[in-house]
Amino acid sequence: MSSQPTRSAAELSSVHRLTGAYLAVALVSLTLANISAIYQAFDTANVDLQDRFPIFRSYYQGLTLHGVGNALLWTTFFICGFLSFTMVYALRRPLASMRLAWWTFWLMLVGWVLTVGAILLNQATVLYTFYAPMRANPAFYLGLALVVIGTWLTLVNYVLTYRRWRAEHPGERTPIAAFGALMTFVMWTIASVGVALEVVVLLLPWSLGIVSTVDPLLARSLFWFTGHPIVYFWLLPAVVSWYGMLPRLAGGRLFSENVARIAFIVFLIMSLPVGLHHQYTDPGVSEWMKLVHAFFTFLVFFASLLTMFNVGATLEFAGRARGARGWLDWIPRLPWGEPAFTAQALALILFIFGGISGLSNASYNVNLVVHNTRWIVGHFHLTVGAAVTLTFFGITYWLVPFLSGRALWSPRLALAQAWIFFVGELIFSETLHRLGLMGMPRRTQIAAAQYDLPAWHYWFNSPIAAIGGTLMFIGGVLYLLNIVLTLTVSRRPAQVEVPLAEYAPGEMPRVPVLLDRWRPWVTVAIVLTLVAWLPPLFTILSMLSPVRGVRVW
Ligand code: HAS
Ligand code: CU1
């Protein structure tokens, strides 16, 4: 170990209940969000489950629950739990304030109840992007605002924790997992200013009736200021696991800690100035600024390419350490019998395809073909739905046994679960990309739409998507089942260690000082953000055309 453990195991364990509480809310979000998943999968195949089993008031209420519950709540609560745990164990000291941490959790839970309550009561059927002028109940916006404030308080706690650690360990390099956890929250806190302004200045006063109109383009643009970097807020915790924990799960060492740091730094400085790639088709935004955001998008892509190289090399070395000699036989030598490893390895494989479709989206002219079609749905299921979610599944497979002291109820079921989800995701996303190229729209209940193309329903197209979606659904159910049975039925004690890298004193990676600094990189991030966002926001502000709200459901 680099630093002598500064605190006893008992002191570190103060974070366990907090992490468990966040995971519990994350799992409830995932469960609720995916009740409607099967409705959507079947809708692609032109089968209207909503009509036969109307548990939702409309297809779109279910779709809102799906998007908000998965993309916004399952992710955020999982991340707060997992990264708090990671900070504590990587720095080997408790959080600066457990009292603040618990207040933060309760605040976020109140936000969760308001948001989910508004959706379940059919008062916020506005989908997860909540575009104005669709107007939700104020509780929906207020709830989301509380969740965001909770993430800011989480950063405050991490920074205080980090400063104390720094005072105790002058001159030492920040362990990579803690570095990544901090990066995630620093990047996110800068990024979330956009959606905070949107909600507090525009949407909340408007939904409360304090002002009567809202400007849709301004609201959308503030949304996408946050809406692109939020995808990296979801991804970076997975990257923390790939760099900080997967190497040990695979039986090896991270190939290059410095390349890992450079990737995190690129994620920090390039995640923000790219959001206009979601608005290529929007009028009222200069074409030049769209082009600037397009080029910056190619730069942020680079951070994931570095990750691909670094994690790929790490896994190859791990396989060779297990005796592989040929070109590719390191792959079967990896610990495929270990669910915590396998789920994350399968996530990585799916992320390669998600990256490819991301690159197509980012290309200005290609985007015009795929924008607002099912292609985009295919893309984000491979990224947040697969790379991130399968990685989180893998993390749970060691974290829940560690926290509960009970061995995973069935490792074999967990392995089957990861593979079923992987195959389902492959089929589902491939088909959605194809349907998107045929013009099948997204955010649309196909089974009730007035327009339809016979080619969409050719057996190889939409029915196959429904099969893929059903496999993913089964994968989700098996995951929940295993976790619940672990917590209730499993009697064997867990034999799990936190898979953070440990180094003997002479083996520490040598890290240039600049790769362990904050101020220069945060400054670059803020400057690039201002350069990329001030001009379009000024233009939009100079030609506001506010409208009244509508309730479309
Ligand atoms: Fe995206 C739309 C561009 C990544 C999520 N994206 C979305 C939406 C979501 C989303 C949710 O430019 C829809 C938003 C909405 O509702 O409208 N995206 C990109 C690009 C990347 C990218 C260039 N997206 C993500 C990630 C997400 C995510 C990550 C969630 C976590 N995306 C776009 C664009 C749009 C968009 C446009 C707007 C489209 C439109 O018109 O609306 C890149 O960052 C991707 C980089 C990824 C790679 C892959 C690296 C691969 C790795 C795996 C290594 C594998 C190994 C294998 C080592 C370069 C690291 C190991 C081998 C073994 C054998 C185990
Ligand atoms: Cu994006």
Short mmCIF file of N, CA, C and O in Angstrom, two decimals, residues 96-137:
data_model
loop_
_atom_site.label_atom_id
_atom_site.label_comp_id
_atom_site.label_asym_id
_atom_site.label_seq_id
_atom_site.Cartn_x
_atom_site.Cartn_y
_atom_site.Cartn_z
N ALA A 96 -15.83 13.58 5.04
CA ALA A 96 -15.59 14.69 5.96
C ALA A 96 -16.78 14.87 6.91
O ALA A 96 -16.60 15.12 8.09
N SER A 97 -17.99 14.74 6.39
CA SER A 97 -19.14 14.89 7.27
C SER A 97 -20.23 13.87 6.93
O SER A 97 -20.90 13.97 5.91
N MET A 98 -20.39 12.89 7.83
CA MET A 98 -21.47 11.92 7.61
C MET A 98 -22.83 12.59 7.80
O MET A 98 -23.82 12.22 7.17
N ARG A 99 -22.86 13.60 8.67
CA ARG A 99 -24.11 14.29 8.89
C ARG A 99 -24.57 14.99 7.60
O ARG A 99 -25.71 14.83 7.16
N LEU A 100 -23.63 15.67 6.94
CA LEU A 100 -23.95 16.31 5.65
C LEU A 100 -24.36 15.25 4.63
O LEU A 100 -25.32 15.43 3.86
N ALA A 101 -23.64 14.11 4.65
CA ALA A 101 -23.94 13.06 3.67
C ALA A 101 -25.38 12.56 3.85
O ALA A 101 -26.10 12.35 2.87
N TRP A 102 -25.80 12.38 5.11
CA TRP A 102 -27.17 11.87 5.32
C TRP A 102 -28.21 12.93 5.00
O TRP A 102 -29.24 12.62 4.41
N TRP A 103 -27.94 14.19 5.34
CA TRP A 103 -28.87 15.25 4.96
C TRP A 103 -29.04 15.32 3.44
O TRP A 103 -30.13 15.49 2.92
N THR A 104 -27.90 15.14 2.77
CA THR A 104 -27.94 15.15 1.31
C THR A 104 -28.83 14.02 0.80
O THR A 104 -29.67 14.21 -0.08
N PHE A 105 -28.63 12.84 1.39
CA PHE A 105 -29.44 11.70 0.95
C PHE A 105 -30.93 11.97 1.14
O PHE A 105 -31.74 11.75 0.24
N TRP A 106 -31.31 12.48 2.33
CA TRP A 106 -32.73 12.71 2.60
C TRP A 106 -33.30 13.77 1.67
O TRP A 106 -34.44 13.64 1.19
N LEU A 107 -32.50 14.79 1.40
CA LEU A 107 -32.95 15.83 0.48
C LEU A 107 -33.23 15.24 -0.91
O LEU A 107 -34.25 15.50 -1.54
N MET A 108 -32.30 14.39 -1.34
CA MET A 108 -32.47 13.77 -2.67
C MET A 108 -33.67 12.84 -2.67
O MET A 108 -34.39 12.70 -3.68
N LEU A 109 -33.91 12.18 -1.52
CA LEU A 109 -35.05 11.27 -1.46
C LEU A 109 -36.37 12.06 -1.56
O LEU A 109 -37.30 11.63 -2.25
N VAL A 110 -36.42 13.23 -0.90
CA VAL A 110 -37.61 14.06 -1.04
C VAL A 110 -37.79 14.44 -2.52
O VAL A 110 -38.90 14.36 -3.08
N GLY A 111 -36.68 14.80 -3.17
CA GLY A 111 -36.74 15.11 -4.60
C GLY A 111 -37.26 13.94 -5.40
O GLY A 111 -38.09 14.08 -6.31
N TRP A 112 -36.79 12.76 -5.07
CA TRP A 112 -37.22 11.52 -5.76
C TRP A 112 -38.73 11.34 -5.63
O TRP A 112 -39.42 11.07 -6.61
N VAL A 113 -39.22 11.50 -4.39
CA VAL A 113 -40.66 11.28 -4.14
C VAL A 113 -41.49 12.29 -4.95
O VAL A 113 -42.49 11.92 -5.58
N LEU A 114 -41.06 13.55 -4.95
CA LEU A 114 -41.82 14.57 -5.69
C LEU A 114 -41.84 14.25 -7.19
O LEU A 114 -42.89 14.30 -7.84
N THR A 115 -40.67 13.92 -7.73
CA THR A 115 -40.57 13.67 -9.17
C THR A 115 -41.38 12.43 -9.57
O THR A 115 -42.22 12.48 -10.47
N VAL A 116 -41.13 11.34 -8.86
CA VAL A 116 -41.81 10.08 -9.22
C VAL A 116 -43.31 10.21 -8.95
O VAL A 116 -44.14 9.76 -9.74
N GLY A 117 -43.65 10.88 -7.84
CA GLY A 117 -45.07 11.07 -7.51
C GLY A 117 -45.78 11.82 -8.62
O GLY A 117 -46.87 11.42 -9.06
N ALA A 118 -45.17 12.89 -9.11
CA ALA A 118 -45.81 13.68 -10.17
C ALA A 118 -46.02 12.83 -11.42
O ALA A 118 -47.05 12.92 -12.08
N ILE A 119 -45.05 11.97 -11.71
CA ILE A 119 -45.19 11.13 -12.92
C ILE A 119 -46.28 10.09 -12.71
O ILE A 119 -47.16 9.90 -13.56
N LEU A 120 -46.27 9.43 -11.54
CA LEU A 120 -47.25 8.36 -11.30
C LEU A 120 -48.67 8.92 -11.28
O LEU A 120 -49.62 8.23 -11.66
N LEU A 121 -48.82 10.17 -10.83
CA LEU A 121 -50.15 10.78 -10.80
C LEU A 121 -50.53 11.39 -12.15
O LEU A 121 -51.52 12.11 -12.26
N ASN A 122 -49.70 11.11 -13.14
CA ASN A 122 -49.95 11.60 -14.51
C ASN A 122 -49.96 13.13 -14.58
O ASN A 122 -50.67 13.72 -15.38
N GLN A 123 -49.15 13.73 -13.74
CA GLN A 123 -49.07 15.20 -13.74
C GLN A 123 -47.78 15.69 -14.41
O GLN A 123 -47.48 16.88 -14.35
N ALA A 124 -47.03 14.77 -14.98
CA ALA A 124 -45.74 15.19 -15.55
C ALA A 124 -45.36 14.29 -16.73
O ALA A 124 -44.24 13.79 -16.81
N THR A 125 -46.30 14.10 -17.66
CA THR A 125 -46.02 13.23 -18.79
C THR A 125 -45.28 14.05 -19.86
O THR A 125 -45.83 14.39 -20.89
N VAL A 126 -44.06 14.40 -19.56
CA VAL A 126 -43.29 15.32 -20.41
C VAL A 126 -41.99 14.67 -20.92
O VAL A 126 -41.12 15.36 -21.45
N LEU A 127 -41.85 13.38 -20.76
CA LEU A 127 -40.65 12.63 -21.13
C LEU A 127 -39.42 13.13 -20.36
O LEU A 127 -39.50 14.13 -19.65
N TYR A 128 -38.30 12.42 -20.50
CA TYR A 128 -37.20 12.73 -19.57
C TYR A 128 -36.45 14.00 -19.96
O TYR A 128 -35.65 14.50 -19.18
N THR A 129 -36.73 14.53 -21.16
CA THR A 129 -36.10 15.79 -21.56
C THR A 129 -36.96 17.00 -21.19
O THR A 129 -36.55 18.14 -21.40
N PHE A 130 -38.15 16.77 -20.70
CA PHE A 130 -39.15 17.77 -20.28
C PHE A 130 -39.08 19.08 -21.07
O PHE A 130 -39.03 20.17 -20.51
N TYR A 131 -39.14 18.94 -22.40
CA TYR A 131 -39.11 20.12 -23.27
C TYR A 131 -40.29 21.03 -23.01
O TYR A 131 -41.44 20.58 -23.04
N ALA A 132 -40.03 22.34 -22.83
CA ALA A 132 -41.10 23.32 -22.87
C ALA A 132 -41.53 23.43 -24.35
O ALA A 132 -40.70 23.21 -25.24
N PRO A 133 -42.78 23.78 -24.66
CA PRO A 133 -43.82 24.25 -23.75
C PRO A 133 -44.72 23.17 -23.14
O PRO A 133 -45.79 23.52 -22.65
N MET A 134 -44.30 21.90 -23.13
CA MET A 134 -45.08 20.93 -22.35
C MET A 134 -44.85 21.28 -20.89
O MET A 134 -43.70 21.42 -20.46
N ARG A 135 -45.92 21.42 -20.15
CA ARG A 135 -45.75 21.92 -18.79
C ARG A 135 -46.15 20.86 -17.76
O ARG A 135 -47.28 20.37 -17.77
N ALA A 136 -45.21 20.54 -16.88
CA ALA A 136 -45.48 19.55 -15.83
C ALA A 136 -45.91 20.25 -14.55
O ALA A 136 -45.77 21.46 -14.41
N ASN A 137 -46.38 19.45 -13.62
CA ASN A 137 -46.69 19.97 -12.28
C ASN A 137 -45.40 20.48 -11.63
O ASN A 137 -44.34 19.88 -11.80
#
